[in-house]
XYZ file of C-alpha atoms in Angstrom:
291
model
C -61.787 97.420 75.870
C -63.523 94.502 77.660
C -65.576 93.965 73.962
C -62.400 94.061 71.879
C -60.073 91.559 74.305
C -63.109 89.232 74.529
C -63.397 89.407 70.505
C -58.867 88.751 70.428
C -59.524 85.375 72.301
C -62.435 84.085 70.779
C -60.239 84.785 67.324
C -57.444 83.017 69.280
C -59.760 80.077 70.334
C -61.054 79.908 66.390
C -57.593 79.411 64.951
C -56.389 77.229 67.558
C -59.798 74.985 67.054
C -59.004 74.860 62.988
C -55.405 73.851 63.352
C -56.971 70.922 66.073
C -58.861 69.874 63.206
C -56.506 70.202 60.707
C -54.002 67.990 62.846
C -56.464 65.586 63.967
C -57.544 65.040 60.437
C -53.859 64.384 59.135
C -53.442 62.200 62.082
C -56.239 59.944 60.899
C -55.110 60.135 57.130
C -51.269 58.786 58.113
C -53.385 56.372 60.157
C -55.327 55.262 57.496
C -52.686 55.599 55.420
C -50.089 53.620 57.386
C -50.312 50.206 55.669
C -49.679 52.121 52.115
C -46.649 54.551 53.552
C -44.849 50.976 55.079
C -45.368 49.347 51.780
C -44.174 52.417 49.827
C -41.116 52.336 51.797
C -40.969 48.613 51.108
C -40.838 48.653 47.455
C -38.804 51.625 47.047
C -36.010 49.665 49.715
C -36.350 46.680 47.650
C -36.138 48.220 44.544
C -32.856 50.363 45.396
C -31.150 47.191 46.706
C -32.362 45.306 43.560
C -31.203 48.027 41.319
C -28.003 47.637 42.672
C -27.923 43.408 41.965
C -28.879 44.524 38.365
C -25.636 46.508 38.144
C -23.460 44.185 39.244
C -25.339 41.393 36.808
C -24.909 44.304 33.893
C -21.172 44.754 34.716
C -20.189 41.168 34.869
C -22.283 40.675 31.399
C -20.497 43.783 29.646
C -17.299 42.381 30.884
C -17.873 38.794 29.283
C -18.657 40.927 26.208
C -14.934 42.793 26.169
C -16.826 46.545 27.111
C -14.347 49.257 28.398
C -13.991 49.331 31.934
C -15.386 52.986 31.708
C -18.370 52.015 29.089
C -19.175 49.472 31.823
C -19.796 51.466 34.754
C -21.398 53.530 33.178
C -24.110 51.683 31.285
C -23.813 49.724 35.122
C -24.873 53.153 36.567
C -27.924 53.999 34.291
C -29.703 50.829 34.218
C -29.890 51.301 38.494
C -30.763 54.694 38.188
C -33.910 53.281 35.911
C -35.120 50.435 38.219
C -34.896 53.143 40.861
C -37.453 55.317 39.271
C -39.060 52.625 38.201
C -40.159 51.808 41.726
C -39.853 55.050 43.040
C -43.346 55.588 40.378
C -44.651 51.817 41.995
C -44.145 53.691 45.334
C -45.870 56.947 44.369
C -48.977 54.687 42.953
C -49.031 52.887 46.029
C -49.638 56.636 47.761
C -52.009 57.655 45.183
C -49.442 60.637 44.250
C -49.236 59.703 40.577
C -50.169 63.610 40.197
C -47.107 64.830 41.968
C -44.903 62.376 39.895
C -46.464 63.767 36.689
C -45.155 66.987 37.878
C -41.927 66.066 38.643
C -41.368 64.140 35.730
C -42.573 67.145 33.971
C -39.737 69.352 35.889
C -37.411 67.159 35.270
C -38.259 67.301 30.935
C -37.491 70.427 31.153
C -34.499 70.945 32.944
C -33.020 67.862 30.655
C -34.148 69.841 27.752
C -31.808 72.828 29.194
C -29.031 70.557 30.121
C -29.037 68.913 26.862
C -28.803 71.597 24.639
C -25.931 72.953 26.933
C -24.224 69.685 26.951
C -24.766 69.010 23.317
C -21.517 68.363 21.923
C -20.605 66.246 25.239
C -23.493 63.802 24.975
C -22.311 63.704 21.473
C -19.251 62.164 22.276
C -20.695 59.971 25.349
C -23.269 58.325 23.073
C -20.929 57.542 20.164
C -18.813 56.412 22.656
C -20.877 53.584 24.144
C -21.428 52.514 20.636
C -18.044 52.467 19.866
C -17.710 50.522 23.311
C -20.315 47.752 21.545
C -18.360 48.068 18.167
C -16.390 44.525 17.373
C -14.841 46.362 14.329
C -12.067 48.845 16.869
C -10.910 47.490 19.856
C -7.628 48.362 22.664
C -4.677 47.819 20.572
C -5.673 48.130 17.178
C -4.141 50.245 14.954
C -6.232 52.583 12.640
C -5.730 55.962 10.587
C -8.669 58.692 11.554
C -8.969 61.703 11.032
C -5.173 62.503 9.729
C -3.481 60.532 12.630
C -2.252 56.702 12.718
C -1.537 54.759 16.067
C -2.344 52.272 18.829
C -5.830 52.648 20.508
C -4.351 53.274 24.045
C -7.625 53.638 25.383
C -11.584 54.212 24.606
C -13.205 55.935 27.224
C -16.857 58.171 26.414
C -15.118 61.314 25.643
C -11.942 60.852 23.309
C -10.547 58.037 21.564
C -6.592 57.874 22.779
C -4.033 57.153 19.938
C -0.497 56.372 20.493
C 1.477 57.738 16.862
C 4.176 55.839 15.542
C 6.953 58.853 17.055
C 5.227 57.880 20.716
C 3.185 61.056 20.992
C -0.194 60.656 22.139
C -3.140 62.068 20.289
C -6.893 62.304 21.935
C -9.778 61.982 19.073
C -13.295 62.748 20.148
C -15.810 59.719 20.059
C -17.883 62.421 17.594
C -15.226 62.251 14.979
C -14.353 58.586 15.013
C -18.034 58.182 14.056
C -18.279 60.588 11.660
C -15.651 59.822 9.545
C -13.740 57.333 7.463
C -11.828 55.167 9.649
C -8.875 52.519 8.576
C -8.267 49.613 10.555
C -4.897 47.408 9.711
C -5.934 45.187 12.685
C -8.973 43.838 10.997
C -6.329 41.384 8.681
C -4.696 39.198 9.738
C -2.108 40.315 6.751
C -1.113 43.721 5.722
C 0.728 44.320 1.709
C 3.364 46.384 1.544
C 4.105 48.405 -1.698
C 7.389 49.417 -3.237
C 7.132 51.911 -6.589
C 10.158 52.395 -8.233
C 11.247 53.349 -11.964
C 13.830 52.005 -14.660
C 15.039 53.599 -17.455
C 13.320 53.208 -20.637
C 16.431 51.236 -22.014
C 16.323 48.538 -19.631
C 14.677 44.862 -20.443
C 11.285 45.076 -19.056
C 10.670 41.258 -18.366
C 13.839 40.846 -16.907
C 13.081 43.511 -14.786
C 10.355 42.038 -13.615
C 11.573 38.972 -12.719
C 14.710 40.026 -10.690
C 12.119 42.052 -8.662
C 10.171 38.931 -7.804
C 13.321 36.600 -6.851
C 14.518 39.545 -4.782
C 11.686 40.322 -2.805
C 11.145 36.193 -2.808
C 14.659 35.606 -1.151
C 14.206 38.311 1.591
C 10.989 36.546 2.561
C 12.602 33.237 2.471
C 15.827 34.078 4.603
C 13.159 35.654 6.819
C 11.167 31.859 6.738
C 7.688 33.968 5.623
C 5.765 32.913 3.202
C 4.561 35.924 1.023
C 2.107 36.732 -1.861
C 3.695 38.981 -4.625
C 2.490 40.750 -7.435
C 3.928 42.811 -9.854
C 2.687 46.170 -11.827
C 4.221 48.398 -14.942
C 2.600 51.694 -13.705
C 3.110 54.441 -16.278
C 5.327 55.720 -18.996
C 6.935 58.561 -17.032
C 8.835 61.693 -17.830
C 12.143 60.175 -17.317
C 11.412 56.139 -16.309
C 8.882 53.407 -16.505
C 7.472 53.199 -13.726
C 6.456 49.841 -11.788
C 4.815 48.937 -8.099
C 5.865 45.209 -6.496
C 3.631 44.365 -4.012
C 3.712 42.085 -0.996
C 1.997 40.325 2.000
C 3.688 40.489 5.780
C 2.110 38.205 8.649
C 1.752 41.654 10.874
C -0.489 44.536 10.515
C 1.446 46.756 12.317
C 2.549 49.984 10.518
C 6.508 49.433 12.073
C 6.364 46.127 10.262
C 5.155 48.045 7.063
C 7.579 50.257 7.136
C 10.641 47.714 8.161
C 9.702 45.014 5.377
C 9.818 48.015 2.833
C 12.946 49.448 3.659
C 14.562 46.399 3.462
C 12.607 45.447 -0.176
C 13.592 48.797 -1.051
C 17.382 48.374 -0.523
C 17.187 44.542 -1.547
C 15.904 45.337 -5.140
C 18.556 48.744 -5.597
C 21.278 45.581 -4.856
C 19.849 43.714 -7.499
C 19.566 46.629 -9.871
C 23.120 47.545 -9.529
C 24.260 43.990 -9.803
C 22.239 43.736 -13.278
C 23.472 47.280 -13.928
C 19.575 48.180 -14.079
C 19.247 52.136 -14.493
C 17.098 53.260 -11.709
C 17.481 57.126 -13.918
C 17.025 60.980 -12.232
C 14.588 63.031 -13.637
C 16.280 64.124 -17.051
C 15.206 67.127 -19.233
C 16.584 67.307 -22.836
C 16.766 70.787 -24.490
C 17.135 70.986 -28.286
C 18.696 74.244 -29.041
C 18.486 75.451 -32.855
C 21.720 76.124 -34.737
């Protein structure tokens, strides 16, 4: 018994002389190491509170560019999180753990790998919608016609695009789509034409038609004091008319204005044509019977 509590201590005495060691030897490698850990810490402080100047200087530079508020804070956001790593790998150097980095880094690969696929579709719609963010060609308060829908950009944010429709609905069109497909904007002129087709019988005096369609759209522009561009087209020979389109410029592209300056062209030239008993016909179908 004496043998075996004799050989318990000395095993007792071993370990406790190995962990001595072991602590005496990281106390002289954080000794040695000292300088390096206080300049680690250094550059990693000074590059958070840089990375934080940065987004401010990003921010205020977006916002002199007319970026979204959202588009702004976010881009803000990323470029600190990148000067944070970036000295976060100047600190790790500094430590001589550029192995234990590489294996975070490599970690991290993954995991984004994971995330990404799971998040495809979203990070589909956040990355078309910073570029739409950079995009001078659709702005706040534009109106365009995407995707089946026409309104007001109410907002751009890095999800959805936010329409407001001409019956004051809202509509919400992912970033994705706006991207991907054909987009018209009547905010890019200055201008918009409006069109009016109509038809006349085939009895009625085709130059004279003409004309009284030109003076009439003419003198609603003038009472109006706008100046206007007009031109004037024989279409087809129809079933039951000859058909014609008058065209004409409005200083507005919105689609109210459109739709206002053609009503009243549309009731200012069925005036005219009753006035100059013009036959504006209904479809007619003529059946020849044999005797």
């Amino acid at each position: 018994n004496y043998t075996m509590e004799k050989t318990i201590v000395s095993d007792y005495i071993s370990i406790i002389e190995v962990f001595t060691n072991k602590i005496k030897v990281w106390t002289n490698m954080f000794i040695d190491k000292t300088p390096n850990i206080v300049i680690a810490i250094l550059v990693f402080m000074i590059g958070f509170y840089f990375s934080r100047f940065i987004k401010k200087i990003v921010i205020r530079i977006l916002e002199k560019r007319d970026v979204k508020p959202s588009s702004r804070i976010m881009l803000g956001n990323l470029i600190s999180v990148l000067v944070v790593i970036t000295f976060f790998m100047f600190s790790l150097n500094i430590l001589e753990l550029e192995n234990m980095f590489k294996t975070i880094l490599a970690g991290a690969g993954v995991a984004g790998l994971a995330v990404g696929l799971a998040l495809q579709g979203t990070l589909s719609n956040t990355f078309s919608g910073i570029i739409l963010s950079f995009s001078k060609n659709i702005r706040i308060g534009h109106q365009i016609e995407t995707n089946g829908y026409t309104g007001v950009i109410e907002d751009i944010n890095l999800r959805t695009i936010k329409l407001k429709t001409g019956d004051g609905n809202y509509v919400s069109i992912p970033n994705k789509l706006i991207i991907d497909n054909p987009m018209k904007n009547y905010s890019e002129s200055k201008t918009a034409t409006v069109q009016i087709a109509c038809g006349i019988g085939y009895e009625s005096d085709l130059e004279r038609v003409k004309q009284l369609s030109i003076e009439t759209i003419q003198e609603m522009m003038n009472k109006k004091n706008l100046s206007t561009s007009i031109s004037f087209y024989f279409t087809e020979f129809a079933d039951s008319s000859i058909n014609f389109s008058i065209y004409f410029t409005i200083p507005s592209t919105k689609i109210s204005e459109s739709l206002y300056y053609k009503s009243e062209g549309i009731m200012a030239i069925k005036k005219c044509f009753d006035i100059n008993h013009i036959n504006i016909p209904f479809p007619i179908r003529t059946i020849q019977m044999d005797k």
